[in-house]
Coordinates of C-alpha atoms and ligand atoms in Angstrom, one line a residue:
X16 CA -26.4 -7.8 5.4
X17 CA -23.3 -8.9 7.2
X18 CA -20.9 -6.4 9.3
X19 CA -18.3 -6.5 6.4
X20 CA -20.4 -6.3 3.6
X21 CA -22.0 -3.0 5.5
X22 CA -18.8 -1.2 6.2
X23 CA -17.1 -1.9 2.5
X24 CA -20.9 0.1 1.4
X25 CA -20.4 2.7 3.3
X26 CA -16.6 3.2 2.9
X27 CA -16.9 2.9 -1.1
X28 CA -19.9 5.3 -0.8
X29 CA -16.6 7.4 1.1
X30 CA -14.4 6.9 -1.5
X31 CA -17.2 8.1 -4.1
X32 CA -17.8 11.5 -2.5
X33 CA -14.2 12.1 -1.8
X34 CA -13.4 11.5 -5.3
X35 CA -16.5 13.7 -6.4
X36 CA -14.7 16.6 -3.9
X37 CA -12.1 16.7 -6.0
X38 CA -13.1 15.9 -9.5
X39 CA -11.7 12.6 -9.8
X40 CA -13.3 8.9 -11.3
X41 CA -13.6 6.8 -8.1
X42 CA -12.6 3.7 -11.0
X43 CA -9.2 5.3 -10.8
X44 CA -8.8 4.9 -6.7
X45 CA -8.0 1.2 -5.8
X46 CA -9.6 0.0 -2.1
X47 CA -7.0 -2.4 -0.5
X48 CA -8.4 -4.3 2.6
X49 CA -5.8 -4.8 5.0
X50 CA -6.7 -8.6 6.5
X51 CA -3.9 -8.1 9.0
X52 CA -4.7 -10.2 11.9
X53 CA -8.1 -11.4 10.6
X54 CA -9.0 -14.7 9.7
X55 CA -9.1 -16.4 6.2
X56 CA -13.3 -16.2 7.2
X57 CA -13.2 -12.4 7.0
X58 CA -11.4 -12.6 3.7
X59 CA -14.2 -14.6 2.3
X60 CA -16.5 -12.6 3.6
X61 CA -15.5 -9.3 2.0
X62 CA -15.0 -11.4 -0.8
X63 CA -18.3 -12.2 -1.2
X64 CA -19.1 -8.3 -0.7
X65 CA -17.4 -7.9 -4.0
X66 CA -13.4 -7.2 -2.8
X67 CA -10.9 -8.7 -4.4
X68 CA -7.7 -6.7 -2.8
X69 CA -6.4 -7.5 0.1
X70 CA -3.1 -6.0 2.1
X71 CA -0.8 -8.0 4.8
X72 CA 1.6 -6.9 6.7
X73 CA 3.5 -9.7 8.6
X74 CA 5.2 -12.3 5.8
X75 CA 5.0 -15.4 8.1
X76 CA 0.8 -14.6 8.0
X77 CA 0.8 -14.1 4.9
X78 CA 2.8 -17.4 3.9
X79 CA -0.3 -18.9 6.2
X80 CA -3.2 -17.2 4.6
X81 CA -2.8 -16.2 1.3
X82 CA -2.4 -20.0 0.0
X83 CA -5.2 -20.5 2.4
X84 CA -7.3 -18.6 0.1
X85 CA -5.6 -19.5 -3.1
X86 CA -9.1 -21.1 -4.5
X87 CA -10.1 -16.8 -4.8
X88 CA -9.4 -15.1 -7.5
X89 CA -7.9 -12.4 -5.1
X90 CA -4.9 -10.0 -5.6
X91 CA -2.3 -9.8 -2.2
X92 CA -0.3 -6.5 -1.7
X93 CA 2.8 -6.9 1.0
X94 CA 1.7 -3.5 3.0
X95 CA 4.6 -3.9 6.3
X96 CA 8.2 -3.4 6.8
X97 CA 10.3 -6.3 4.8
X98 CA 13.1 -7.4 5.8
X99 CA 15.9 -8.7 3.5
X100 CA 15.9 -12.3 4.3
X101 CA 12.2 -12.8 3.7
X102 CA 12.4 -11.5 0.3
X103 CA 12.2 -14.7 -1.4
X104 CA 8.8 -15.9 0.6
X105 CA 7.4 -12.7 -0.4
X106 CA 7.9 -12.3 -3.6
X107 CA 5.8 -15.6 -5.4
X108 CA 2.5 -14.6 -3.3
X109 CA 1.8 -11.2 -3.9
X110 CA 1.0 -8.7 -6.7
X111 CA 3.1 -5.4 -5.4
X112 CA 5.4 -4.6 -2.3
X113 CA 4.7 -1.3 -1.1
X114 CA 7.7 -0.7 1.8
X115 CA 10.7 -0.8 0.1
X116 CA 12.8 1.6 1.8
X117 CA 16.6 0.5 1.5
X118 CA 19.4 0.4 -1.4
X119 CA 19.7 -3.4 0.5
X120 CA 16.4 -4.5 0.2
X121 CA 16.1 -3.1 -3.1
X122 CA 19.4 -5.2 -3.9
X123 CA 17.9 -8.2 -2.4
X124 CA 14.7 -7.9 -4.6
X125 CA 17.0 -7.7 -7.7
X126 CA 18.7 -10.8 -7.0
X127 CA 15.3 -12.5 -6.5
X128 CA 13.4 -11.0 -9.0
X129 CA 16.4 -11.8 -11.3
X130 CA 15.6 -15.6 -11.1
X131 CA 12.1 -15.1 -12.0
X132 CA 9.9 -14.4 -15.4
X133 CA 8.7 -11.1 -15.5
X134 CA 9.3 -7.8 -13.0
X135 CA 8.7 -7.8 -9.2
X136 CA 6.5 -5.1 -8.5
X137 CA 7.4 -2.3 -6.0
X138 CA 7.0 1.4 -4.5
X139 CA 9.0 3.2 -2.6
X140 CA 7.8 3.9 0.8
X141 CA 8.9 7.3 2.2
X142 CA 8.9 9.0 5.4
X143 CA 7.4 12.1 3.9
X144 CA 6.3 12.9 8.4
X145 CA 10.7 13.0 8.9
X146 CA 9.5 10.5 12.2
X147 CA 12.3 9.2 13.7
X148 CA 11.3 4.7 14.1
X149 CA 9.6 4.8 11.2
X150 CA 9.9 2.8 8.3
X151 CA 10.4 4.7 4.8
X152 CA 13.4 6.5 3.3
X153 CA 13.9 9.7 5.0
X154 CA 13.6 12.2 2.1
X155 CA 17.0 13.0 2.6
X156 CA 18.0 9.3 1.2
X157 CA 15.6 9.3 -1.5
X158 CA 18.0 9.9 -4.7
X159 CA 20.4 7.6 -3.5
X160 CA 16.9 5.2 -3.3
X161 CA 16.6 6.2 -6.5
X162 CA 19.7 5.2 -7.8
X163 CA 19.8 1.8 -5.8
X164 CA 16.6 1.3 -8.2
X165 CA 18.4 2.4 -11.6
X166 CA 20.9 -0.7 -10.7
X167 CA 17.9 -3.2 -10.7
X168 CA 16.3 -3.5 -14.4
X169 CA 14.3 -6.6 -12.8
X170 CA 11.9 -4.0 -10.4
X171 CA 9.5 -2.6 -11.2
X172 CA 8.7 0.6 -9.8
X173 CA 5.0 1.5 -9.8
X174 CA 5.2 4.4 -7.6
X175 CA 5.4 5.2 -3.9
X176 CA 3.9 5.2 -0.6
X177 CA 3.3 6.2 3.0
X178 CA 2.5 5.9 6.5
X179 CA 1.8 9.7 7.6
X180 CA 2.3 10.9 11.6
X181 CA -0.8 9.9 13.8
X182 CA -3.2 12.7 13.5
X183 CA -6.5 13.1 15.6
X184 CA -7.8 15.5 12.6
X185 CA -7.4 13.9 9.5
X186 CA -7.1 17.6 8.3
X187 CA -3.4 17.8 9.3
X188 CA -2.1 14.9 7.5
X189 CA -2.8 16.5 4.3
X190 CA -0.1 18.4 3.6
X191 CA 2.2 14.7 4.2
X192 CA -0.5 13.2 1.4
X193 CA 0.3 16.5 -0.7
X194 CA 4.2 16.3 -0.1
X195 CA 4.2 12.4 -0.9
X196 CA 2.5 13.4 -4.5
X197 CA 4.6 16.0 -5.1
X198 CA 7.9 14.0 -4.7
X199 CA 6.2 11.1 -6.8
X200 CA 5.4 14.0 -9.8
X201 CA 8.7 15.5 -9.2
X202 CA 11.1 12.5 -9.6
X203 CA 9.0 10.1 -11.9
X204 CA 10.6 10.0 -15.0
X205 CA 13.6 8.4 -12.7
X206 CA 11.7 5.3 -12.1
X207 CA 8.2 5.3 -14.3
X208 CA 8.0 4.8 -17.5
X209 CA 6.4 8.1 -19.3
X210 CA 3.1 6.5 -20.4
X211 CA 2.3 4.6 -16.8
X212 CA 0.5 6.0 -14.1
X213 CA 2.0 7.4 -10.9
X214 CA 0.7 5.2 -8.4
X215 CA 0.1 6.0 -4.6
X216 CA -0.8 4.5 -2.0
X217 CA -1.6 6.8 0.8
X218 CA -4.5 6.7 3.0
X219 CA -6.0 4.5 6.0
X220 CA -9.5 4.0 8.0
X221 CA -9.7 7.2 9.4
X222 CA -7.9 9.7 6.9
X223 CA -8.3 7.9 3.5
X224 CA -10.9 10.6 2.1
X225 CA -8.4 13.3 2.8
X226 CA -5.9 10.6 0.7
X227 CA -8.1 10.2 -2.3
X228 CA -8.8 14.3 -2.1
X229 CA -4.8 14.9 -2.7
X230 CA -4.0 11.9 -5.1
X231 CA -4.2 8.9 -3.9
X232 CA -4.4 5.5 -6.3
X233 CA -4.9 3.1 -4.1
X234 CA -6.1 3.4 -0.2
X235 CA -5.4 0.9 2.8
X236 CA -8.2 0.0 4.9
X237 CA -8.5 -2.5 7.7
X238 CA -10.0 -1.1 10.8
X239 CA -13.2 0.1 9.0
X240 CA -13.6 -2.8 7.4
X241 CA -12.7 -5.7 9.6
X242 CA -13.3 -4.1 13.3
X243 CA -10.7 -3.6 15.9
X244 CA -7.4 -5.8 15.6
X245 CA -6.9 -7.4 18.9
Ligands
PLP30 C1 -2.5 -1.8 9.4 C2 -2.2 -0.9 8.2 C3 -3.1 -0.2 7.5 C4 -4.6 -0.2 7.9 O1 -4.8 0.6 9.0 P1 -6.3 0.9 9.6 O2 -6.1 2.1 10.4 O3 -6.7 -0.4 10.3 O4 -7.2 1.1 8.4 C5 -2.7 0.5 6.4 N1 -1.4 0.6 6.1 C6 -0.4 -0.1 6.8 C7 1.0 0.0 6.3 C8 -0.8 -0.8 7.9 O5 0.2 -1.5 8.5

């Protein structure tokens, strides 16, 4: 079997026993594989091995690949930092934006999404670590996030997400999983509607079973699937 299809086995079979720890369906847990840096040939590959969701981070790559690979039936998520003036390259090739961090950005998605049929999909990343250089509303910001987003009826909030400190033991991210849940419960009625599900998306290669443990809908994995980005 090929490298990829080996390490998607073994990280579904992961996700499986994490979501067994804690009494979840693994069908409710989505596996993102971040191509970042990998080739449209990896992409295939892992296609092949049954994937279908796939996360960039860097728009001008993903402007390259993802029409590259339009002849898949595969679904792109926008994973990195955004900045305004890409907004409209973004927005056409990709299912769901998961940094959005800024009352500008979230203005500058508006005025797209306003031009377009149907919502632009988003969550709202947060710092939940308080790391200064980091990307995601400090969650001192967050309401006023929040009411940036009650001004754009054209976004569509699915939920939120983060990008914990660097830990050695996976172990000690969990309480920034558990805090990251706890806002999304806390403030949902603010931006989800009361029937939809609280997405988020919280988890990478070497901490995403302690993710899925505390709550996580969707994981993002590149390392362990892909290798070592040079
Ligand atoms: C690169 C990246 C990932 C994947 O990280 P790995 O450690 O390679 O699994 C996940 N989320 C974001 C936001 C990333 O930039």
């Amino acid at each position: 079997m090929p490298l990829i299809a080996q390490n998607l086995e073994l990280i579904r079979k992961k996700m499986q026993s994490a979501a067994d720890r804690a009494g979840r369906s693994v069908d409710e847990i989505l596996l993102i594989a971040v191509s970042k840096r990998f080739p449209e040939e990896a992409v295939r590959e892992a296609f092949r091995a049954g994937q279908t969701r796939f996360g960039e981070n860097r728009v001008q790559e993903a402007e390259q690949k993802i029409p590259a690979l339009a002849d898949l039936p595969l679904e792109w998520h926008f994973i990195g930092h955004l900045q305004t003036n890409k907004v409209k390259k973004i927005i056409p090739l990709v299912h769901l934006i998961h940094g959005v961090d800024n009352p500008r950005l979230v203005a500058a998605l508006q005025q797209e999404a306003e031009k377009r049929p149907g919502p632009v999909n988003i969550l709202l990343q947060v710092n939940v670590g308080g790391e200064e250089q980091k990307s995601g509303v400090d969650e001192s910001d967050f309401e006023s996030l929040l009411s940036a987003l009650s001004e754009a009826p054209n976004l569509s909030c699915r939920g939120l997400m983060t990008v914990p400190p660097y830990e050695d033991d996976p172990e000690r991210v969990r309480p920034y999983f558990r805090r990251l849940r706890e806002l999304g419960e806390r403030y949902r009625s603010d931006f989800l509607a009361p029937e939809a599900r609280l997405e988020l998306s919280m988890g990478m290669s070497h901490d995403f079973h302690v993710a899925i443990e505390e709550g996580a809908t969707m994981i993002r994995v590149g390392t362990s699937i892909f290798g070592e980005r040079v």
